[in-house]
Amino acid sequence: SQQGEEDPQALSIQEGENATMNCSYKTSINNLQWYRQNSGRGLVHLILIRSNEREKHSGRLRVTLDTSKKSSSLLITASRAADTASYFCATPGSSYKLIFGSGTRLLVRP
Amino acid sequence: DVKVTQSSRYLVKRTGEKVFLECVQDMDHENMFWYRQDPGLGLRLIYFSYDVKMKEKGDIPEGYSVSREKKERFSLILESASTNQTSMYLCASRSPGEGESTEAFFGQGTRLTVV
């Protein structure tokens, strides 16, 4: 059962623009994580936001969490061609499981 | 650096073969996972292990089994490979942590093709 659903499924932007991806989830959570996956590789953790946080920054990444709407957004500012990847949100499931959404494919055009 | 290592990057097997996918982590993590990833479907959890010899089914366990005899190693077994098991398989590990707020570390993935 998928907990998080990302939106949009695919996003194409010009280098230097900002990219925003959204994640909606179904049940109450105590944290939400974002991961990145380069083509054909494993996932890499980007950032974790706890349920008592509204916003968190890490370099060019900004994550928000709205627990009342059960949604999160990931903003990448001043995007670069190297940011081209798929981005996934992940939420805790039962028994320490981690449930991933279907991902957003980001293409940053040089 | 944490390392999660999957035994193969690419694998081609025949229908009906028994297939073993191996995953080893070096961070003494209790939790290990096997996911499969298919276009448009994201990552789907096949099996999860929370300790040695302990396992729990994920969302799509049919046709798969797992083995965790040692803490660092988590094996995924396709009992009789079928073409619909052609996919990218991803192994991950994590420490339970406080409030389940720990990151997962992934292997590089195994792209399995069943012919």
XYZ file of N, CA and C in Angstrom:
675
model
N 0.861 -1.180 0.000
C 0.000 0.000 0.000
C 0.900 1.233 0.000
N 0.674 2.137 -0.947
C 1.506 3.320 -1.040
C 0.928 4.398 -0.149
N 1.790 4.973 0.644
C 1.357 6.019 1.562
C 1.454 7.376 0.898
N 2.615 7.639 0.258
C 2.826 8.954 -0.341
C 2.612 8.927 -1.836
N 2.045 9.996 -2.342
C 1.888 10.151 -3.779
C 2.486 11.483 -4.181
N 3.436 11.436 -5.115
C 4.084 12.664 -5.536
C 3.356 13.298 -6.719
N 3.523 14.580 -6.811
C 2.889 15.349 -7.882
C 3.804 16.536 -8.204
N 4.136 16.804 -9.461
C 3.701 16.059 -10.640
C 4.494 14.759 -10.821
N 4.089 13.944 -11.755
C 4.842 12.731 -12.054
C 6.140 13.083 -12.759
N 6.101 14.125 -13.580
C 7.293 14.543 -14.307
C 7.321 16.060 -14.389
N 8.543 16.600 -14.380
C 8.735 18.051 -14.373
C 9.965 18.373 -15.196
N 9.821 19.331 -16.131
C 10.946 19.731 -16.961
C 11.124 21.235 -16.828
N 12.318 21.653 -16.409
C 12.578 23.080 -16.199
C 13.932 23.453 -16.786
N 14.167 24.755 -16.881
C 15.431 25.268 -17.374
C 16.390 25.430 -16.191
N 17.638 25.233 -16.477
C 18.659 25.441 -15.436
C 18.505 26.842 -14.847
N 18.637 26.928 -13.529
C 18.488 28.208 -12.848
C 17.099 28.435 -12.277
N 16.103 27.740 -12.818
C 14.738 27.874 -12.299
C 14.601 27.044 -11.023
N 13.500 27.323 -10.320
C 13.184 26.531 -9.130
C 12.282 25.358 -9.506
N 12.437 24.259 -8.785
C 11.596 23.080 -9.005
C 10.844 22.760 -7.720
N 9.540 22.574 -7.859
C 8.723 22.242 -6.691
C 8.008 20.917 -6.924
N 8.153 20.032 -5.960
C 7.483 18.733 -6.014
C 6.635 18.578 -4.758
N 5.512 17.924 -4.898
C 4.590 17.772 -3.789
C 4.364 16.305 -3.458
N 4.049 16.063 -2.200
C 3.793 14.710 -1.734
C 2.570 14.740 -0.837
N 1.617 13.876 -1.103
C 0.458 13.756 -0.217
C 0.456 12.363 0.389
N 0.029 12.266 1.616
C 0.014 10.979 2.299
C -1.315 10.792 3.007
N -1.545 9.578 3.528
C -2.910 9.253 3.956
C -3.098 9.233 5.467
N -2.097 8.714 6.187
C -2.309 8.551 7.630
C -1.404 9.480 8.423
N -1.634 9.589 9.694
C -0.796 10.444 10.550
C 0.625 9.907 10.598
N 1.567 10.819 10.595
C 2.977 10.433 10.587
C 3.735 11.247 11.622
N 4.899 10.750 12.034
C 5.742 11.563 12.915
C 6.942 12.146 12.186
N 7.143 11.719 10.936
C 8.177 12.352 10.124
C 7.965 11.996 8.661
N 8.629 12.721 7.792
C 8.556 12.449 6.360
C 9.947 12.686 5.800
N 10.343 11.831 4.887
C 11.675 11.949 4.309
C 11.575 12.134 2.794
N 12.589 12.769 2.245
C 12.724 12.890 0.794
C 14.026 12.220 0.361
N 13.930 11.513 -0.768
C 15.079 10.809 -1.342
C 15.222 11.199 -2.807
N 16.415 11.007 -3.290
C 16.729 11.263 -4.690
C 17.293 9.988 -5.307
N 16.965 9.766 -6.591
C 17.498 8.601 -7.295
C 17.986 9.037 -8.661
N 19.281 8.892 -8.873
C 19.829 9.109 -10.204
C 19.458 7.898 -11.059
N 19.419 8.113 -12.354
C 18.914 7.100 -13.269
C 19.583 5.749 -13.056
N 18.780 4.726 -12.785
C 19.286 3.368 -12.674
C 20.118 3.090 -11.436
N 20.038 3.936 -10.444
C 20.842 3.736 -9.232
C 19.960 3.587 -7.998
N 20.601 3.426 -6.841
C 19.859 3.363 -5.592
C 19.431 4.758 -5.146
N 18.630 4.809 -4.091
C 18.142 6.084 -3.575
C 19.115 6.647 -2.552
N 19.146 7.967 -2.493
C 19.988 8.661 -1.523
C 19.115 9.601 -0.703
N 19.285 9.546 0.600
C 18.500 10.381 1.510
C 18.881 11.851 1.347
N 17.862 12.712 1.274
C 18.103 14.151 1.162
C 17.830 14.876 2.475
N 16.654 14.654 3.032
C 16.251 15.461 4.175
C 15.084 14.789 4.892
N 15.014 14.988 6.194
C 13.914 14.477 7.007
C 13.265 15.649 7.721
N 11.960 15.671 7.741
C 11.234 16.703 8.472
C 10.300 16.017 9.457
N 10.301 16.502 10.698
C 9.471 15.892 11.727
C 8.088 16.546 11.753
N 7.151 15.871 12.374
C 5.774 16.355 12.355
C 5.601 17.672 13.111
N 6.531 18.002 14.005
C 6.416 19.274 14.730
C 7.178 20.406 14.036
N 7.700 20.126 12.847
C 8.381 21.147 12.056
C 7.506 21.533 10.874
N 7.549 22.792 10.511
C 6.768 23.257 9.356
C 7.634 23.417 8.123
N 8.898 23.725 8.375
C 9.807 23.993 7.265
C 11.219 23.620 7.676
N 11.984 23.158 6.680
C 13.373 22.808 6.949
C 14.206 23.098 5.706
N 15.440 23.544 5.917
C 16.310 23.897 4.805
C 17.577 23.051 4.870
N 18.100 22.743 3.673
C 19.405 22.098 3.576
C 20.008 22.521 2.252
N 20.953 23.448 2.295
C 21.544 23.954 1.059
C 20.486 24.579 0.169
N 20.343 24.073 -1.062
C 19.342 24.596 -1.988
C 17.984 23.916 -1.843
N 17.854 23.047 -0.862
C 16.600 22.339 -0.642
C 15.790 23.012 0.455
N 14.490 23.106 0.185
C 13.572 23.584 1.217
C 12.384 22.638 1.251
N 12.111 22.101 2.423
C 11.001 21.170 2.586
C 9.977 21.777 3.536
N 8.723 21.639 3.177
C 7.650 22.054 4.074
C 6.776 20.856 4.396
N 6.116 20.929 5.524
C 5.209 19.860 5.946
C 3.959 20.493 6.527
N 2.812 20.094 5.991
C 1.521 20.566 6.501
C 0.741 19.337 6.963
N 0.779 19.079 8.257
C 0.146 17.856 8.769
C -1.372 17.933 8.696
N -1.924 19.146 8.691
C -3.392 19.276 8.604
C -3.880 18.870 7.207
N -3.049 19.113 6.199
C -3.407 18.741 4.826
C -2.760 17.429 4.415
N -1.959 16.866 5.300
C -1.236 15.630 4.994
C -0.465 15.786 3.689
N 0.353 16.823 3.642
C 1.124 17.062 2.423
C 2.480 17.671 2.762
N 3.414 17.469 1.843
C 4.757 18.008 1.972
C 5.195 18.499 0.597
N 6.092 19.469 0.588
C 6.652 19.904 -0.685
C 8.165 19.981 -0.578
N 8.810 19.714 -1.687
C 10.268 19.833 -1.806
C 10.551 20.885 -2.867
N 11.269 21.912 -2.479
C 11.661 22.972 -3.404
C 13.165 22.906 -3.603
N 13.585 22.851 -4.860
C 15.003 22.940 -5.201
C 15.193 24.294 -5.862
N 15.996 25.131 -5.259
C 16.198 26.467 -5.825
C 17.407 26.475 -6.759
N 17.365 27.392 -7.723
C 18.490 27.587 -8.653
C 18.976 26.246 -9.193
N 18.081 25.526 -9.838
C 18.383 24.149 -10.244
C 19.557 24.081 -11.223
N 20.199 22.931 -11.198
C 21.342 22.648 -12.065
C 21.055 21.385 -12.859
N 21.742 21.197 -13.949
C 21.563 19.986 -14.755
C 21.803 18.728 -13.910
N 22.712 18.831 -12.953
C 23.032 17.689 -12.092
C 21.889 17.324 -11.140
N 20.879 18.178 -11.026
C 19.712 17.865 -10.185
C 18.747 16.929 -10.901
N 18.981 16.684 -12.187
C 18.142 15.759 -12.940
C 18.158 14.396 -12.264
N 16.982 13.942 -11.839
C 16.859 12.702 -11.074
C 15.383 12.482 -10.792
N 15.084 11.366 -10.130
C 13.735 11.152 -9.590
C 13.758 11.427 -8.105
N 12.684 11.990 -7.612
C 12.599 12.371 -6.204
C 11.390 11.674 -5.580
N 11.616 11.093 -4.409
C 10.585 10.315 -3.732
C 10.391 10.825 -2.306
N 9.142 10.834 -1.868
C 8.898 11.040 -0.452
C 8.679 9.672 0.190
N 8.965 9.594 1.479
C 8.822 8.330 2.204
C 8.276 8.602 3.591
N 7.349 7.773 4.014
C 6.728 7.931 5.325
C 6.818 6.622 6.095
N 6.784 6.701 7.416
C 6.868 5.466 8.207
C 5.612 4.627 8.055
N 5.821 3.310 7.918
C 4.702 2.380 7.946
C 4.719 1.643 9.267
N 3.988 0.565 9.349
C 3.957 -0.205 10.583
C 5.281 -0.960 10.760
N 5.640 -1.242 11.974
C 6.821 -2.070 12.278
C 8.101 -1.567 11.620
N 8.375 -0.298 11.684
C 9.617 0.301 11.180
C 9.756 0.221 9.663
N 8.664 -0.077 8.959
C 8.758 -0.059 7.506
C 8.849 1.373 7.005
N 9.319 1.510 5.771
C 9.392 2.812 5.124
C 8.634 2.692 3.816
N 7.629 3.545 3.647
C 6.750 3.448 2.483
C 7.035 4.608 1.546
N 7.288 4.274 0.289
C 7.648 5.276 -0.709
C 6.496 5.566 -1.651
N 6.495 6.786 -2.163
C 5.547 7.153 -3.197
C 6.076 6.756 -4.561
N 5.371 7.182 -5.581
C 5.714 6.784 -6.951
C 6.751 7.692 -7.591
N 7.048 8.827 -6.971
C 8.160 9.652 -7.417
C 7.817 10.716 -8.438
N 8.662 11.737 -8.487
C 8.603 12.792 -9.507
C 9.908 12.753 -10.288
N 9.788 12.652 -11.601
C 10.986 12.685 -12.452
C 11.262 14.121 -12.833
N 12.425 14.607 -12.440
C 12.814 15.992 -12.726
C 13.876 16.008 -13.803
N 13.637 16.816 -14.844
C 14.623 17.039 -15.890
C 14.993 18.513 -15.866
N 16.268 18.800 -15.684
C 16.749 20.178 -15.709
C 17.538 20.358 -16.997
N 17.028 21.207 -17.870
C 17.639 21.414 -19.181
C 18.748 22.455 -19.082
N 19.908 22.175 -19.656
C 21.026 23.131 -19.575
C 20.738 24.422 -20.342
N 31.913 5.660 5.698
C 30.675 5.732 4.927
C 29.891 4.439 5.044
N 28.582 4.607 5.217
C 27.717 3.430 5.234
C 27.711 2.802 3.866
N 27.788 1.494 3.865
C 27.723 0.839 2.558
C 26.682 -0.269 2.588
N 25.841 -0.242 1.577
C 24.931 -1.343 1.314
C 25.305 -1.867 -0.058
N 25.690 -3.113 -0.106
C 26.218 -3.666 -1.350
C 25.328 -4.788 -1.835
N 24.879 -4.675 -3.078
C 24.108 -5.750 -3.711
C 25.047 -6.521 -4.623
N 24.851 -7.822 -4.664
C 25.846 -8.692 -5.281
C 25.984 -8.487 -6.776
N 24.930 -8.068 -7.463
C 25.006 -7.900 -8.909
C 24.313 -6.611 -9.330
N 24.849 -5.966 -10.365
C 24.155 -4.802 -10.925
C 23.147 -5.244 -11.978
N 23.542 -6.226 -12.757
C 22.675 -6.752 -13.812
C 22.683 -8.274 -13.737
N 21.476 -8.824 -13.978
C 21.343 -10.278 -13.909
C 20.332 -10.701 -14.953
N 20.660 -11.760 -15.684
C 19.714 -12.333 -16.640
C 19.515 -13.794 -16.267
N 18.270 -14.173 -16.050
C 17.956 -15.544 -15.646
C 16.833 -16.090 -16.527
N 16.755 -17.425 -16.520
C 15.714 -18.067 -17.325
C 14.478 -18.342 -16.476
N 13.349 -18.370 -17.123
C 12.084 -18.715 -16.465
C 12.224 -20.047 -15.757
N 11.759 -20.067 -14.496
C 11.798 -21.302 -13.726
C 13.036 -21.475 -12.874
N 14.062 -20.675 -13.115
C 15.283 -20.766 -12.313
C 15.032 -20.247 -10.907
N 15.795 -20.739 -9.956
C 15.808 -20.198 -8.599
C 16.882 -19.116 -8.569
N 16.504 -17.934 -8.132
C 17.408 -16.788 -8.204
C 17.659 -16.249 -6.805
N 18.906 -15.970 -6.504
C 19.295 -15.396 -5.216
C 19.852 -13.988 -5.445
N 19.270 -13.027 -4.768
C 19.816 -11.668 -4.760
C 20.345 -11.408 -3.353
N 21.622 -11.036 -3.293
C 22.269 -10.864 -1.999
C 22.483 -9.386 -1.691
N 22.370 -9.080 -0.410
C 22.567 -7.699 0.040
C 23.337 -7.743 1.361
N 24.383 -6.933 1.446
C 25.195 -6.874 2.661
C 25.341 -5.419 3.087
N 25.168 -5.164 4.394
C 25.380 -3.810 4.921
C 26.421 -3.865 6.046
N 27.149 -2.744 6.179
C 28.263 -2.748 7.124
C 28.050 -1.827 8.320
N 26.796 -1.443 8.580
C 26.544 -0.492 9.666
C 25.820 -1.106 10.855
N 25.752 -2.414 10.909
C 25.132 -3.074 12.062
C 23.665 -2.661 12.228
N 22.992 -2.413 11.100
C 21.585 -2.016 11.161
C 20.697 -3.215 11.434
N 19.680 -3.002 12.277
C 18.729 -4.077 12.558
C 17.767 -4.292 11.390
N 17.327 -3.211 10.775
C 16.274 -3.307 9.756
C 16.854 -3.386 8.352
N 16.347 -4.319 7.581
C 16.725 -4.419 6.176
C 15.483 -4.655 5.340
N 15.531 -4.175 4.098
C 14.355 -4.170 3.234
C 14.726 -4.651 1.839
N 13.764 -5.254 1.181
C 13.830 -5.487 -0.263
C 12.630 -4.828 -0.924
N 12.928 -3.968 -1.916
C 11.896 -3.321 -2.719
C 12.081 -3.735 -4.174
N 10.998 -3.675 -4.938
C 11.143 -3.717 -6.379
C 10.589 -2.411 -6.931
N 11.198 -1.992 -8.031
C 10.827 -0.715 -8.619
C 10.486 -0.921 -10.082
N 9.279 -0.533 -10.443
C 8.813 -0.637 -11.816
C 8.305 0.721 -12.267
N 8.445 1.024 -13.560
C 8.030 2.344 -14.067
C 6.590 2.659 -13.709
N 6.382 3.854 -13.149
C 5.038 4.297 -12.813
C 4.489 3.755 -11.515
N 5.199 2.797 -10.910
C 4.692 2.164 -9.678
C 5.525 2.516 -8.449
N 6.614 3.210 -8.651
C 7.446 3.583 -7.512
C 8.112 2.371 -6.892
N 8.430 2.481 -5.608
C 9.060 1.382 -4.878
C 7.987 0.624 -4.100
N 7.951 -0.669 -4.303
C 6.995 -1.499 -3.568
C 7.777 -2.469 -2.684
N 7.340 -2.555 -1.433
C 8.050 -3.364 -0.450
C 7.705 -4.842 -0.628
N 8.747 -5.657 -0.777
C 8.556 -7.094 -0.938
C 8.608 -7.785 0.418
N 9.715 -7.586 1.122
C 9.911 -8.162 2.442
C 10.728 -7.208 3.291
N 10.590 -7.372 4.569
C 11.265 -6.550 5.557
C 11.773 -7.470 6.667
N 12.963 -7.169 7.181
C 13.495 -7.936 8.304
C 13.897 -6.974 9.406
N 13.455 -7.205 10.614
C 13.766 -6.306 11.725
C 14.805 -6.887 12.671
N 15.283 -8.086 12.361
C 16.367 -8.670 13.161
C 16.764 -9.997 12.513
N 17.823 -10.583 12.988
C 18.257 -11.872 12.457
C 17.132 -12.889 12.581
N 16.904 -13.608 11.507
C 15.888 -14.641 11.414
C 14.454 -14.112 11.549
N 14.277 -12.825 11.633
C 12.939 -12.248 11.735
C 12.596 -11.575 10.412
N 11.384 -11.813 9.931
C 10.979 -11.241 8.660
C 9.486 -10.939 8.700
N 9.125 -10.046 7.814
C 7.717 -9.681 7.724
C 7.403 -9.424 6.257
N 6.253 -9.865 5.809
C 5.869 -9.640 4.425
C 5.570 -8.179 4.184
N 5.929 -7.745 2.995
C 5.565 -6.406 2.570
C 4.284 -6.440 1.763
N 4.202 -5.577 0.772
C 2.973 -5.475 -0.020
C 2.878 -6.518 -1.126
N 4.029 -6.986 -1.612
C 4.009 -7.902 -2.762
C 4.945 -9.088 -2.534
N 4.689 -9.937 -1.536
C 5.614 -11.027 -1.235
C 5.458 -12.266 -2.116
N 4.397 -12.342 -2.885
C 4.107 -13.571 -3.644
C 5.225 -13.846 -4.638
N 5.711 -15.077 -4.614
C 6.760 -15.495 -5.538
C 8.161 -15.249 -5.016
N 8.232 -14.668 -3.807
C 9.531 -14.349 -3.210
C 9.634 -14.959 -1.810
N 10.853 -15.201 -1.379
C 11.120 -15.504 0.014
C 12.412 -14.795 0.395
N 12.719 -14.768 1.674
C 13.924 -14.080 2.130
C 14.626 -14.912 3.181
N 15.876 -14.561 3.396
C 16.674 -15.233 4.414
C 17.539 -14.206 5.108
N 17.570 -14.256 6.443
C 18.457 -13.391 7.204
C 19.076 -14.217 8.331
N 20.161 -14.871 7.984
C 20.878 -15.719 8.942
C 21.895 -14.927 9.752
N 22.404 -13.847 9.155
C 23.345 -12.968 9.852
C 22.840 -11.539 9.746
N 23.195 -10.738 10.720
C 22.657 -9.379 10.793
C 22.997 -8.563 9.548
N 24.177 -8.765 8.983
C 24.620 -7.919 7.891
C 24.099 -8.354 6.520
N 23.500 -9.516 6.440
C 23.148 -10.059 5.129
C 21.659 -10.373 5.030
N 21.052 -9.921 3.943
C 19.621 -10.139 3.717
C 19.460 -10.581 2.276
N 18.992 -11.796 2.096
C 18.905 -12.373 0.758
C 17.458 -12.447 0.296
N 17.262 -12.128 -0.962
C 15.945 -12.253 -1.597
C 16.010 -13.431 -2.550
N 15.010 -14.306 -2.458
C 15.004 -15.521 -3.261
C 13.751 -15.536 -4.128
N 13.987 -15.719 -5.415
C 12.866 -15.954 -6.329
C 12.809 -17.464 -6.525
N 11.790 -18.083 -5.989
C 11.729 -19.537 -5.949
C 11.715 -20.147 -7.346
N 10.968 -19.522 -8.240
C 10.875 -19.993 -9.632
C 10.616 -18.758 -10.484
N 11.704 -18.214 -11.030
C 11.610 -16.913 -11.691
C 10.590 -16.929 -12.831
N 9.862 -15.820 -12.915
C 8.912 -15.653 -14.017
C 9.168 -14.303 -14.677
N 8.684 -14.161 -15.901
C 8.968 -12.942 -16.659
C 8.391 -11.700 -15.972
N 7.310 -11.860 -15.214
C 6.747 -10.680 -14.537
C 7.553 -10.270 -13.300
N 8.641 -10.975 -13.050
C 9.556 -10.556 -11.980
C 10.748 -9.794 -12.538
N 10.734 -9.560 -13.834
C 11.728 -8.665 -14.430
C 11.517 -7.267 -13.851
N 12.557 -6.753 -13.218
C 12.397 -5.494 -12.499
C 13.746 -5.021 -11.962
N 13.721 -3.824 -11.364
C 14.870 -3.342 -10.593
C 14.596 -3.684 -9.128
N 15.576 -4.324 -8.490
C 15.428 -4.705 -7.089
C 16.390 -3.869 -6.242
N 15.853 -3.288 -5.206
C 16.626 -2.401 -4.344
C 16.609 -2.910 -2.914
N 17.799 -2.995 -2.337
C 17.948 -3.378 -0.936
C 18.253 -2.122 -0.135
N 17.762 -2.069 1.084
C 18.022 -0.919 1.953
C 18.192 -1.392 3.383
N 18.881 -0.586 4.179
C 18.985 -0.885 5.604
C 18.839 0.416 6.380
N 18.415 0.267 7.640
C 18.335 1.431 8.506
C 18.338 0.970 9.953
N 18.729 1.865 10.823
C 18.639 1.627 12.243
C 17.246 2.059 12.694
N 16.613 1.344 13.622
C 15.257 1.723 14.036
C 15.186 3.153 14.533
N 16.144 3.579 15.355
C 16.188 4.961 15.798
C 15.024 5.341 16.682
N 15.012 6.608 17.069
C 13.947 7.098 17.940
C 12.823 7.650 17.082
N 11.626 7.164 17.321
C 10.483 7.657 16.564
C 10.561 7.314 15.089
N 11.297 6.282 14.753
C 11.437 5.842 13.356
C 11.978 6.950 12.467
N 12.731 7.863 13.032
C 13.213 8.993 12.250
C 14.661 8.794 11.848
N 14.937 7.703 11.216
C 16.282 7.483 10.700
C 16.208 7.258 9.203
N 17.285 7.629 8.520
C 17.300 7.490 7.080
C 17.608 6.061 6.690
N 17.178 5.700 5.498
C 17.509 4.405 4.928
C 18.675 4.575 3.969
N 19.517 3.558 3.934
C 20.658 3.540 3.027
C 20.403 2.443 1.992
N 20.577 2.800 0.740
C 20.240 1.884 -0.339
C 21.480 1.334 -1.033
N 21.340 0.121 -1.534
C 22.321 -0.427 -2.453
C 22.132 0.183 -3.831
N 22.999 -0.203 -4.749
C 22.990 0.396 -6.081
C 21.914 -0.203 -6.980
N 21.252 -1.242 -6.507
C 20.184 -1.853 -7.291
C 20.673 -3.011 -8.143
N 19.791 -3.969 -8.354
C 20.047 -5.084 -9.273
C 18.948 -5.086 -10.314
N 19.345 -4.928 -11.557
C 18.355 -4.987 -12.638
C 18.277 -6.431 -13.111
N 17.173 -7.073 -12.803
C 16.974 -8.476 -13.138
C 16.082 -8.594 -14.366
N 16.544 -9.379 -15.314
C 15.742 -9.703 -16.495
C 15.514 -11.209 -16.507
N 14.245 -11.600 -16.582
C 13.900 -13.022 -16.669
C 13.414 -13.298 -18.090
N 14.102 -14.227 -18.736
C 13.762 -14.504 -20.151
C 13.164 -15.884 -20.304
